[in-house]
Amino acid sequence: MALSVFDLFSVGIGPSSSHTVGPMRAANRFAAQLRASGVLPRVRGLRVDLFGSLAATGRGHGTLTAVLLGLEGVDPETVLPEEIERALSRIDGEGQLQLADGAGAVGSEAQSPITVPFREADIVLRPLTVLPTHTNGMRFGVTDAEGELLVEETYFSVGGGFIVREGAEAQVQDRLESTLAVLPFPFTTGAELLRYSSETGLSFAELMLENEKALRPEVEVRDGLCHIWDVMEACKNSALTRTGVLPGGLNVRRRAPEWHRRLTAQDPYRDPQYWQEWINLVALAVNEENASGGRVVTAPTNGAAGIIPAVLFYATHYAPGAVAWSEAERRTAISDFLLTAGAVGVLYKEQASISGAEVGCQGEVGSASSMAAAGLAQVLGGTPEQVENAAEIAMEHNLGLTCDPIGGLVQIPCIERNAIAASKAVNAAKMALMGDGSHHVSLDDVIVTMRETGRDMSEKYKETAMGGLAVSVSVGIVEC
Ligand code: SF4
């Protein structure tokens, strides 16, 4: 379910929204449930099964540690990377978990956490078993002192940090329908967005804002969007201070600080001829931060987290007149960009998927590129038809993009791919603005095509690290 811009842009930790943020949320939810139901004091044992893609690339994506921390009550939106390090070394040293500890266990009452023994073998990886609902499945079970099963629940991480509990699919659908009912402009297709625009004269950004205002006050919406941009900026800035290699054993060197130093020397006055180098840098920096488990904005996923910050950087630095914008004008441009990108993101979430494990990288990087193109076309003054066209062009030329991360790490090809997709988004927006908005393939057509292409794609190319670059390139993983 994604009807709010804040569903699509949420703050979390890297390296993956579906394999890190989602599993942490699911484990946290399960632990909170144990506490709320009063079962917690009887728990003495724990077992976790990870299925399909979560098991295949979970180690490289940090799924195992995310699950442990979630079970302790850690929340991906608030946890600091340094707290993660501390908690993991404590669990490792003591060989036990503090189940449902801390305020992260939503709905908890004041109860002490329960200490349960934990060994690595308590997390069982089942890469060849794909549960019917979704490939990113995880099952949590707890036992009592006699080893009897007390509670068992299965969750699915369905992309972008969204989770669904098995058996609760109907509730999610109900929630979706009841939320749609309160929105002034309920939409799930591009055709509906265009129709509302033509009936009201409102842009996509304004339509999305009206919907957001039905859920929270306008000032909260605007402040929230600026906060999202601040976190994106902080994420990029943090990466610029870090050197060395990224974690995971692939020995991928962090390039952002060196590129930043060279680019600043080359282009001290932000000459527009260097726009591409700058957006490459922003995308690279954000994705390096994500790959190292840092704080990022899921946009709409972590693997694709660098594209929207890079294109929004372009909008705020290179849009005509941007250098002279007042603070209020800058905030409006940021809101308009993110609201438009969010409206397009809703279309992908509702009609197709933003999960690499479901439809390949076209669903992650492709969707982000399309959302960014729409946001930029909006800020550059595009009509609703041109904005829709920009989103369509960007996805059309990402169709078929596979997910084949080397070593199951969100590093190669992911980091550079974000930079390439950001440039593609800028180009798509520019191409759309050169036209009058009329075009052959509608955005809805291309979204459905992406979904069907994803269905036809071999599982080898859906975040399993069993095909493509992941098997063609021989690189040793150095255990660290
Ligand atoms: S290849 Fe694309 S979908 Fe796969 S992990 Fe990398 S960014 Fe995500």
Short mmCIF file of C-alpha atoms and ligand atoms in Angstrom, two decimals:
data_model
loop_
_atom_site.label_atom_id
_atom_site.label_comp_id
_atom_site.label_asym_id
_atom_site.label_seq_id
_atom_site.Cartn_x
_atom_site.Cartn_y
_atom_site.Cartn_z
CA MET A 1 0.00 0.00 0.00
CA ALA A 2 1.38 3.41 -0.92
CA LEU A 3 -0.91 6.37 -1.09
CA SER A 4 1.15 8.95 0.70
CA VAL A 5 4.41 10.49 -0.42
CA PHE A 6 5.73 9.54 3.03
CA ASP A 7 5.12 5.85 2.30
CA LEU A 8 7.47 6.13 -0.65
CA PHE A 9 10.09 8.34 0.98
CA SER A 10 10.90 7.08 4.44
CA VAL A 11 14.09 7.31 6.48
CA GLY A 12 15.86 4.03 7.10
CA ILE A 13 19.24 2.35 7.04
CA GLY A 14 21.15 0.69 4.23
CA PRO A 15 21.89 -1.32 2.30
CA SER A 16 18.46 -2.55 1.15
CA SER A 17 14.87 -1.49 1.76
CA SER A 18 13.47 -4.93 0.97
CA HIS A 19 16.28 -6.97 2.56
CA THR A 20 17.26 -4.73 5.49
CA VAL A 21 14.53 -2.19 6.34
CA GLY A 22 11.57 -4.55 5.66
CA PRO A 23 12.97 -7.51 7.63
CA MET A 24 13.89 -5.22 10.55
CA ARG A 25 10.35 -3.81 10.57
CA ALA A 26 8.85 -7.32 10.38
CA ALA A 27 11.01 -8.66 13.21
CA ASN A 28 10.21 -5.56 15.27
CA ARG A 29 6.48 -6.06 14.60
CA PHE A 30 6.70 -9.73 15.62
CA ALA A 31 8.53 -8.85 18.85
CA ALA A 32 5.99 -6.12 19.63
CA GLN A 33 3.22 -8.65 19.08
CA LEU A 34 4.82 -11.06 21.57
CA ARG A 35 4.93 -8.29 24.13
CA ALA A 36 1.40 -7.01 23.48
CA SER A 37 -0.12 -10.50 23.64
CA GLY A 38 1.55 -11.30 26.98
CA VAL A 39 3.48 -14.27 25.54
CA LEU A 40 6.87 -12.66 25.96
CA PRO A 41 7.63 -13.82 29.56
CA ARG A 42 7.22 -17.48 28.52
CA VAL A 43 9.63 -17.30 25.57
CA ARG A 44 12.87 -19.29 25.94
CA GLY A 45 13.83 -20.10 22.35
CA LEU A 46 13.75 -18.53 18.93
CA ARG A 47 14.02 -19.59 15.31
CA VAL A 48 13.91 -17.59 12.07
CA ASP A 49 13.54 -19.00 8.55
CA LEU A 50 14.41 -16.81 5.58
CA PHE A 51 13.05 -17.83 2.18
CA GLY A 52 13.74 -17.11 -1.50
CA SER A 53 15.62 -13.93 -2.30
CA LEU A 54 15.99 -12.97 1.37
CA ALA A 55 17.94 -16.19 1.91
CA ALA A 56 19.85 -15.98 -1.40
CA THR A 57 21.26 -12.47 -0.89
CA GLY A 58 20.39 -11.86 2.75
CA ARG A 59 23.96 -12.11 3.98
CA GLY A 60 25.24 -9.42 1.60
CA HIS A 61 22.16 -7.26 2.14
CA GLY A 62 22.42 -7.31 5.95
CA THR A 63 19.14 -9.23 6.40
CA LEU A 64 20.44 -11.45 9.20
CA THR A 65 21.60 -8.57 11.34
CA ALA A 66 18.47 -6.57 10.51
CA VAL A 67 16.31 -9.43 11.79
CA LEU A 68 18.30 -9.69 15.04
CA LEU A 69 18.06 -5.98 15.69
CA GLY A 70 14.35 -5.90 14.83
CA LEU A 71 13.71 -8.72 17.29
CA GLU A 72 15.42 -6.60 19.93
CA GLY A 73 12.94 -3.83 19.18
CA VAL A 74 15.16 -1.64 17.01
CA ASP A 75 13.35 0.63 14.54
CA PRO A 76 15.04 1.32 11.15
CA GLU A 77 13.76 4.92 11.13
CA THR A 78 15.48 5.93 14.34
CA VAL A 79 18.45 3.63 14.84
CA LEU A 80 21.91 5.15 14.39
CA PRO A 81 24.55 3.17 12.48
CA GLU A 82 26.89 3.23 15.52
CA GLU A 83 24.15 1.73 17.73
CA ILE A 84 23.89 -1.15 15.27
CA GLU A 85 27.58 -1.91 15.64
CA ARG A 86 27.34 -1.90 19.43
CA ALA A 87 24.25 -4.14 19.52
CA LEU A 88 25.74 -6.65 17.11
CA SER A 89 28.99 -7.00 19.01
CA ARG A 90 27.02 -7.45 22.28
CA ILE A 91 24.83 -10.18 20.72
CA ASP A 92 27.91 -11.83 19.28
CA GLY A 93 29.83 -11.66 22.55
CA GLU A 94 27.00 -12.81 24.83
CA GLY A 95 25.37 -15.34 22.48
CA GLN A 96 21.94 -14.05 23.44
CA LEU A 97 19.26 -11.59 22.36
CA GLN A 98 17.26 -9.08 24.38
CA LEU A 99 13.92 -9.94 22.81
CA ALA A 100 11.49 -7.00 22.42
CA ASP A 101 13.78 -4.59 24.22
CA GLY A 102 13.43 -0.83 23.95
CA ALA A 103 10.83 1.60 22.70
CA GLY A 104 11.08 0.24 19.17
CA ALA A 105 8.61 -2.50 20.09
CA VAL A 106 5.50 -0.61 19.01
CA GLY A 107 2.51 -0.91 21.31
CA SER A 108 4.65 -2.23 24.13
CA GLU A 109 3.89 -1.88 27.82
CA ALA A 110 6.56 -1.46 30.44
CA GLN A 111 7.92 -5.02 30.69
CA SER A 112 11.49 -6.22 30.87
CA PRO A 113 12.90 -7.74 27.71
CA ILE A 114 13.37 -11.51 27.69
CA THR A 115 16.86 -12.83 27.16
CA VAL A 116 16.98 -15.77 24.76
CA PRO A 117 20.02 -17.73 23.66
CA PHE A 118 21.00 -17.11 20.07
CA ARG A 119 23.34 -18.97 17.71
CA GLU A 120 23.82 -18.23 14.02
CA ALA A 121 22.18 -21.61 13.27
CA ASP A 122 18.91 -20.21 14.69
CA ILE A 123 18.51 -18.32 11.41
CA VAL A 124 17.89 -20.89 8.68
CA LEU A 125 18.41 -19.86 5.04
CA ARG A 126 16.10 -21.49 2.44
CA PRO A 127 17.04 -19.84 -0.88
CA LEU A 128 15.34 -22.51 -3.00
CA THR A 129 12.00 -22.29 -1.21
CA VAL A 130 9.79 -19.49 -2.48
CA LEU A 131 6.57 -18.95 -0.53
CA PRO A 132 3.49 -18.38 -2.70
CA THR A 133 2.78 -14.78 -1.64
CA HIS A 134 6.21 -13.26 -2.34
CA THR A 135 9.82 -14.33 -2.76
CA ASN A 136 10.96 -12.23 0.23
CA GLY A 137 9.44 -14.41 2.96
CA MET A 138 10.49 -14.77 6.60
CA ARG A 139 9.02 -16.87 9.39
CA PHE A 140 9.54 -16.17 13.08
CA GLY A 141 8.85 -18.77 15.75
CA VAL A 142 9.31 -18.76 19.53
CA THR A 143 9.27 -21.69 21.93
CA ASP A 144 8.80 -22.12 25.69
CA ALA A 145 11.05 -23.84 28.25
CA GLU A 146 9.85 -27.27 27.06
CA GLY A 147 10.60 -26.44 23.42
CA GLU A 148 6.90 -26.17 22.53
CA LEU A 149 6.05 -23.69 19.80
CA LEU A 150 4.28 -20.67 21.32
CA VAL A 151 3.80 -18.37 18.33
CA GLU A 152 4.78 -18.53 14.67
CA GLU A 153 4.20 -15.77 12.13
CA THR A 154 5.21 -15.30 8.50
CA TYR A 155 5.92 -11.91 6.96
CA PHE A 156 6.78 -10.72 3.49
CA SER A 157 9.01 -7.79 2.59
CA VAL A 158 7.35 -6.59 -0.58
CA GLY A 159 9.73 -3.80 -1.62
CA GLY A 160 10.58 -0.28 -0.51
CA GLY A 161 10.49 -1.33 3.18
CA PHE A 162 6.80 -2.30 3.01
CA ILE A 163 5.85 -5.46 4.90
CA VAL A 164 2.76 -7.67 4.91
CA ARG A 165 1.94 -10.36 7.51
CA GLU A 166 0.66 -13.63 6.11
CA GLY A 167 -3.10 -13.72 6.60
CA ALA A 168 -3.33 -9.93 6.82
CA GLU A 169 -3.40 -9.30 3.06
CA ALA A 170 -7.14 -8.60 3.19
CA GLN A 171 -6.62 -6.03 5.98
CA VAL A 172 -4.01 -4.26 3.84
CA GLN A 173 -6.49 -4.15 0.97
CA ASP A 174 -9.21 -2.83 3.32
CA ARG A 175 -6.86 -0.15 4.60
CA LEU A 176 -5.99 0.81 1.04
CA GLU A 177 -9.65 1.11 0.09
CA SER A 178 -10.62 3.05 3.21
CA THR A 179 -7.73 5.48 2.69
CA LEU A 180 -8.64 5.89 -0.97
CA ALA A 181 -12.17 6.77 0.15
CA VAL A 182 -11.01 9.80 2.16
CA LEU A 183 -8.78 11.25 -0.56
CA PRO A 184 -10.19 14.03 -2.73
CA PHE A 185 -8.33 12.63 -5.76
CA PRO A 186 -8.01 8.87 -5.36
CA PHE A 187 -5.85 7.47 -8.17
CA THR A 188 -3.93 4.37 -9.09
CA THR A 189 -3.30 5.09 -12.79
CA GLY A 190 -1.66 7.82 -14.81
CA ALA A 191 -4.86 8.21 -16.82
CA GLU A 192 -6.74 9.12 -13.63
CA LEU A 193 -4.06 11.66 -12.69
CA LEU A 194 -4.30 13.27 -16.13
CA ARG A 195 -8.08 13.33 -15.94
CA TYR A 196 -8.07 15.06 -12.52
CA SER A 197 -5.54 17.58 -13.84
CA SER A 198 -7.66 18.39 -16.85
CA GLU A 199 -10.84 18.69 -14.73
CA THR A 200 -9.31 20.89 -12.02
CA GLY A 201 -6.36 22.65 -13.65
CA LEU A 202 -4.15 21.30 -10.85
CA SER A 203 -0.66 19.91 -11.47
CA PHE A 204 0.32 16.40 -10.31
CA ALA A 205 2.12 18.03 -7.37
CA GLU A 206 -1.00 19.98 -6.39
CA LEU A 207 -3.24 16.92 -6.69
CA MET A 208 -0.88 14.92 -4.51
CA LEU A 209 -0.73 17.78 -2.00
CA GLU A 210 -4.54 17.86 -1.77
CA ASN A 211 -4.50 14.12 -1.03
CA GLU A 212 -1.78 14.57 1.60
CA LYS A 213 -3.82 17.34 3.23
CA ALA A 214 -6.62 14.80 3.77
CA LEU A 215 -4.14 12.77 5.87
CA ARG A 216 -2.20 15.53 7.73
CA PRO A 217 -2.00 19.37 7.94
CA GLU A 218 -0.30 21.12 5.02
CA VAL A 219 2.45 22.54 7.20
CA GLU A 220 3.35 18.99 8.29
CA VAL A 221 3.45 17.87 4.68
CA ARG A 222 5.76 20.68 3.61
CA ASP A 223 8.01 20.38 6.68
CA GLY A 224 8.10 16.61 6.24
CA LEU A 225 9.18 16.92 2.61
CA CYS A 226 11.93 19.39 3.50
CA HIS A 227 13.05 17.00 6.25
CA ILE A 228 13.29 14.23 3.63
CA TRP A 229 15.51 16.51 1.52
CA ASP A 230 17.64 17.37 4.57
CA VAL A 231 18.21 13.66 5.27
CA MET A 232 19.18 13.12 1.62
CA GLU A 233 21.67 15.98 1.87
CA ALA A 234 23.06 14.71 5.19
CA CYS A 235 23.44 11.25 3.65
CA LYS A 236 25.47 12.66 0.74
CA ASN A 237 27.57 14.84 3.05
CA SER A 238 28.34 11.94 5.36
CA ALA A 239 29.62 9.90 2.41
CA LEU A 240 31.95 12.74 1.40
CA THR A 241 33.80 12.40 4.70
CA ARG A 242 34.43 8.66 4.49
CA THR A 243 37.31 6.95 2.78
CA GLY A 244 38.53 3.36 2.44
CA VAL A 245 36.54 0.41 1.11
CA LEU A 246 32.89 -0.49 1.50
CA PRO A 247 32.00 -3.35 3.85
CA GLY A 248 31.16 -6.82 2.58
CA GLY A 249 34.50 -8.09 1.32
CA LEU A 250 34.31 -7.00 -2.34
CA ASN A 251 36.92 -4.33 -1.71
CA VAL A 252 34.94 -1.66 -3.56
CA ARG A 253 36.69 1.64 -2.94
CA ARG A 254 34.65 4.66 -1.84
CA ARG A 255 35.07 7.19 -4.62
CA ALA A 256 32.82 10.06 -3.56
CA PRO A 257 35.32 12.02 -1.38
CA GLU A 258 38.01 12.00 -4.09
CA TRP A 259 35.54 12.92 -6.84
CA HIS A 260 34.23 15.73 -4.66
CA ARG A 261 37.72 17.13 -4.09
CA ARG A 262 38.56 17.02 -7.80
CA LEU A 263 35.23 18.41 -8.92
CA THR A 264 35.31 21.28 -6.43
CA ALA A 265 38.75 22.25 -7.77
CA GLN A 266 37.60 21.93 -11.40
CA ASP A 267 34.28 23.73 -10.97
CA PRO A 268 34.44 26.18 -8.05
CA TYR A 269 31.58 28.35 -9.37
CA ARG A 270 29.05 25.69 -10.41
CA ASP A 271 29.38 26.17 -14.14
CA PRO A 272 26.31 24.48 -15.74
CA GLN A 273 28.60 22.53 -18.08
CA TYR A 274 29.51 20.33 -15.09
CA TRP A 275 25.93 19.38 -14.13
CA GLN A 276 26.43 15.76 -15.06
CA GLU A 277 29.59 15.38 -12.97
CA TRP A 278 27.76 16.81 -9.96
CA ILE A 279 24.74 14.56 -10.21
CA ASN A 280 27.05 11.57 -10.74
CA LEU A 281 28.76 12.55 -7.52
CA VAL A 282 25.52 12.92 -5.53
CA ALA A 283 24.21 9.53 -6.72
CA LEU A 284 27.54 7.86 -6.00
CA ALA A 285 27.79 9.39 -2.52
CA VAL A 286 24.26 8.42 -1.47
CA ASN A 287 24.70 4.87 -2.69
CA GLU A 288 28.08 4.48 -1.02
CA GLU A 289 26.46 5.58 2.23
CA ASN A 290 23.65 3.10 1.65
CA ALA A 291 26.08 0.28 0.86
CA SER A 292 27.84 0.92 4.16
CA GLY A 293 24.64 0.62 6.19
CA GLY A 294 24.27 4.38 6.70
CA ARG A 295 21.11 6.46 7.12
CA VAL A 296 19.30 6.99 3.79
CA VAL A 297 15.93 7.96 2.41
CA THR A 298 14.23 5.01 0.75
CA ALA A 299 13.39 6.55 -2.64
CA PRO A 300 11.46 4.39 -3.40
CA THR A 301 13.99 1.69 -2.40
CA ASN A 302 17.44 1.76 -0.86
CA GLY A 303 19.23 0.23 -3.86
CA ALA A 304 17.88 3.12 -5.95
CA ALA A 305 18.25 5.73 -3.20
CA GLY A 306 20.73 7.95 -5.07
CA ILE A 307 18.65 8.82 -8.13
CA ILE A 308 16.05 11.18 -6.65
CA PRO A 309 18.60 13.11 -4.50
CA ALA A 310 20.83 13.51 -7.58
CA VAL A 311 18.04 14.79 -9.83
CA LEU A 312 16.64 17.00 -7.07
CA PHE A 313 20.15 18.41 -6.70
CA TYR A 314 20.01 19.17 -10.43
CA ALA A 315 16.62 20.87 -9.99
CA THR A 316 17.76 23.06 -7.11
CA HIS A 317 21.05 24.06 -8.75
CA TYR A 318 20.47 24.12 -12.49
CA ALA A 319 16.77 24.95 -13.02
CA PRO A 320 16.48 28.38 -14.70
CA GLY A 321 16.73 31.03 -11.99
CA ALA A 322 17.49 28.48 -9.23
CA VAL A 323 20.63 30.32 -8.09
CA ALA A 324 18.49 33.34 -7.18
CA TRP A 325 15.65 31.43 -5.48
CA SER A 326 14.55 32.63 -2.06
CA GLU A 327 14.35 30.05 0.71
CA ALA A 328 10.57 29.89 0.23
CA GLU A 329 10.95 29.29 -3.52
CA ARG A 330 13.53 26.58 -2.87
CA ARG A 331 11.22 24.84 -0.40
CA THR A 332 8.35 25.00 -2.89
CA ALA A 333 10.52 23.48 -5.63
CA ILE A 334 11.60 20.66 -3.29
CA SER A 335 7.98 19.96 -2.28
CA ASP A 336 6.74 20.05 -5.86
CA PHE A 337 9.49 17.72 -7.00
CA LEU A 338 8.89 15.16 -4.25
CA LEU A 339 5.09 15.33 -4.48
CA THR A 340 5.22 14.72 -8.24
CA ALA A 341 7.77 11.93 -7.88
CA GLY A 342 5.60 10.47 -5.11
CA ALA A 343 2.48 10.56 -7.31
CA VAL A 344 4.33 8.60 -9.99
CA GLY A 345 5.72 6.22 -7.35
CA VAL A 346 2.15 5.42 -6.26
CA LEU A 347 1.43 4.28 -9.83
CA TYR A 348 4.35 1.84 -9.78
CA LYS A 349 3.44 0.53 -6.35
CA GLU A 350 -0.22 0.06 -7.25
CA GLN A 351 0.06 -1.25 -10.81
CA ALA A 352 3.37 -3.11 -10.79
CA SER A 353 6.11 -3.43 -8.18
CA ILE A 354 9.12 -1.56 -6.82
CA SER A 355 10.77 -4.77 -5.65
CA GLY A 356 13.93 -6.02 -7.39
CA ALA A 357 13.13 -9.50 -6.07
CA GLU A 358 9.77 -9.37 -7.87
CA VAL A 359 10.48 -7.61 -11.18
CA GLY A 360 14.25 -7.02 -11.33
CA CYS A 361 16.09 -3.71 -11.21
CA GLN A 362 13.62 -2.08 -13.62
CA GLY A 363 11.27 -1.95 -10.59
CA GLU A 364 13.86 -0.23 -8.38
CA VAL A 365 16.20 1.89 -10.48
CA GLY A 366 13.64 2.14 -13.32
CA SER A 367 10.87 3.37 -11.03
CA ALA A 368 13.19 5.84 -9.29
CA SER A 369 14.39 7.21 -12.63
CA SER A 370 10.80 7.62 -13.82
CA MET A 371 9.75 9.33 -10.57
CA ALA A 372 12.77 11.67 -10.75
CA ALA A 373 12.08 12.56 -14.39
CA ALA A 374 8.51 13.52 -13.49
CA GLY A 375 9.68 15.59 -10.49
CA LEU A 376 12.20 17.46 -12.61
CA ALA A 377 9.74 18.09 -15.46
CA GLN A 378 7.36 19.56 -12.86
CA VAL A 379 9.98 21.92 -11.40
CA LEU A 380 11.04 22.96 -14.90
CA GLY A 381 7.47 24.08 -15.60
CA GLY A 382 6.11 21.08 -17.51
CA THR A 383 2.41 20.60 -18.14
CA PRO A 384 0.76 17.48 -16.64
CA GLU A 385 1.04 15.82 -20.06
CA GLN A 386 4.75 16.62 -20.27
CA VAL A 387 5.31 15.38 -16.71
CA GLU A 388 3.53 12.11 -17.53
CA ASN A 389 5.60 11.86 -20.71
CA ALA A 390 8.87 12.40 -18.80
CA ALA A 391 8.00 9.57 -16.40
CA GLU A 392 7.10 7.32 -19.31
CA ILE A 393 10.30 7.99 -21.28
CA ALA A 394 12.50 7.27 -18.27
CA MET A 395 10.86 3.90 -17.59
CA GLU A 396 10.62 2.93 -21.25
CA HIS A 397 14.40 2.96 -21.44
CA ASN A 398 14.88 1.00 -18.23
CA LEU A 399 12.58 -1.88 -19.28
CA GLY A 400 14.20 -5.27 -18.85
CA LEU A 401 16.84 -4.08 -16.39
CA THR A 402 17.88 -7.10 -14.35
CA CYS A 403 19.02 -7.35 -10.74
CA ASP A 404 22.35 -9.19 -10.54
CA PRO A 405 24.40 -7.70 -7.68
CA ILE A 406 27.87 -9.18 -7.37
CA GLY A 407 28.29 -11.08 -4.12
CA GLY A 408 24.68 -10.21 -3.26
CA LEU A 409 25.97 -6.78 -2.16
CA VAL A 410 24.26 -3.52 -3.13
CA GLN A 411 27.46 -2.20 -4.71
CA ILE A 412 28.18 -3.50 -8.24
CA PRO A 413 26.33 -2.63 -10.45
CA CYS A 414 24.02 -0.70 -8.12
CA ILE A 415 26.14 2.34 -7.23
CA GLU A 416 27.10 3.40 -10.76
CA ARG A 417 23.68 2.37 -12.04
CA ASN A 418 22.10 5.08 -9.89
CA ALA A 419 24.30 7.73 -11.49
CA ILE A 420 23.44 6.52 -15.00
CA ALA A 421 19.71 6.42 -14.17
CA ALA A 422 19.85 9.96 -12.75
CA SER A 423 21.26 11.26 -16.04
CA LYS A 424 18.60 9.29 -17.88
CA ALA A 425 15.93 11.01 -15.77
CA VAL A 426 17.32 14.47 -16.58
CA ASN A 427 17.38 13.57 -20.27
CA ALA A 428 13.83 12.16 -20.15
CA ALA A 429 12.55 15.39 -18.56
CA LYS A 430 14.36 17.49 -21.18
CA MET A 431 12.98 15.37 -24.02
CA ALA A 432 9.44 15.61 -22.66
CA LEU A 433 9.72 19.38 -22.30
CA MET A 434 10.78 19.69 -25.96
CA GLY A 435 7.45 18.11 -26.97
CA ASP A 436 3.83 19.05 -26.36
CA GLY A 437 3.03 16.09 -24.11
CA SER A 438 1.50 13.93 -26.83
CA HIS A 439 3.16 10.54 -27.29
CA HIS A 440 2.48 6.97 -28.39
CA VAL A 441 3.12 4.91 -25.25
CA SER A 442 1.28 6.04 -22.14
CA LEU A 443 2.83 5.88 -18.67
CA ASP A 444 0.26 3.24 -17.72
CA ASP A 445 1.24 1.17 -20.77
CA VAL A 446 4.89 1.22 -19.77
CA ILE A 447 4.15 0.42 -16.13
CA VAL A 448 2.10 -2.63 -17.14
CA THR A 449 4.87 -3.62 -19.57
CA MET A 450 7.42 -3.38 -16.76
CA ARG A 451 5.23 -5.62 -14.59
CA GLU A 452 4.78 -8.22 -17.33
CA THR A 453 8.48 -8.12 -18.25
CA GLY A 454 9.24 -8.74 -14.59
CA ARG A 455 6.88 -11.72 -14.55
CA ASP A 456 8.66 -13.21 -17.57
CA MET A 457 12.14 -12.58 -16.16
CA SER A 458 14.09 -15.57 -14.91
CA GLU A 459 14.43 -15.79 -11.13
CA LYS A 460 18.20 -15.63 -11.73
CA TYR A 461 17.82 -11.92 -12.38
CA LYS A 462 15.61 -11.03 -9.43
CA GLU A 463 17.91 -10.26 -6.54
CA THR A 464 19.14 -13.81 -6.12
CA ALA A 465 22.76 -13.19 -7.25
CA MET A 466 22.40 -16.36 -9.36
CA GLY A 467 22.76 -14.78 -12.81
CA GLY A 468 24.26 -11.90 -14.79
CA LEU A 469 27.22 -10.04 -13.34
CA ALA A 470 26.86 -11.95 -10.10
CA VAL A 471 28.08 -15.14 -11.80
CA SER A 472 29.99 -13.80 -14.82
CA VAL A 473 32.49 -11.75 -12.89
CA SER A 474 34.97 -13.69 -10.85
CA VAL A 475 35.80 -11.65 -7.78
CA GLY A 476 36.81 -13.08 -4.48
CA ILE A 477 34.87 -11.96 -1.44
CA VAL A 478 37.29 -11.24 1.37
CA GLU A 479 35.69 -12.15 4.69
CA CYS A 480 36.06 -9.34 7.18
S1 SF4 B 1 20.85 -4.40 -9.16
FE1 SF4 B 1 19.20 -2.89 -8.86
S2 SF4 B 1 17.51 -3.99 -7.84
FE2 SF4 B 1 19.37 -5.24 -7.66
S3 SF4 B 1 20.23 -4.73 -5.65
FE3 SF4 B 1 21.21 -3.41 -7.19
S4 SF4 B 1 19.97 -1.54 -7.25
FE4 SF4 B 1 18.73 -3.10 -6.19
#
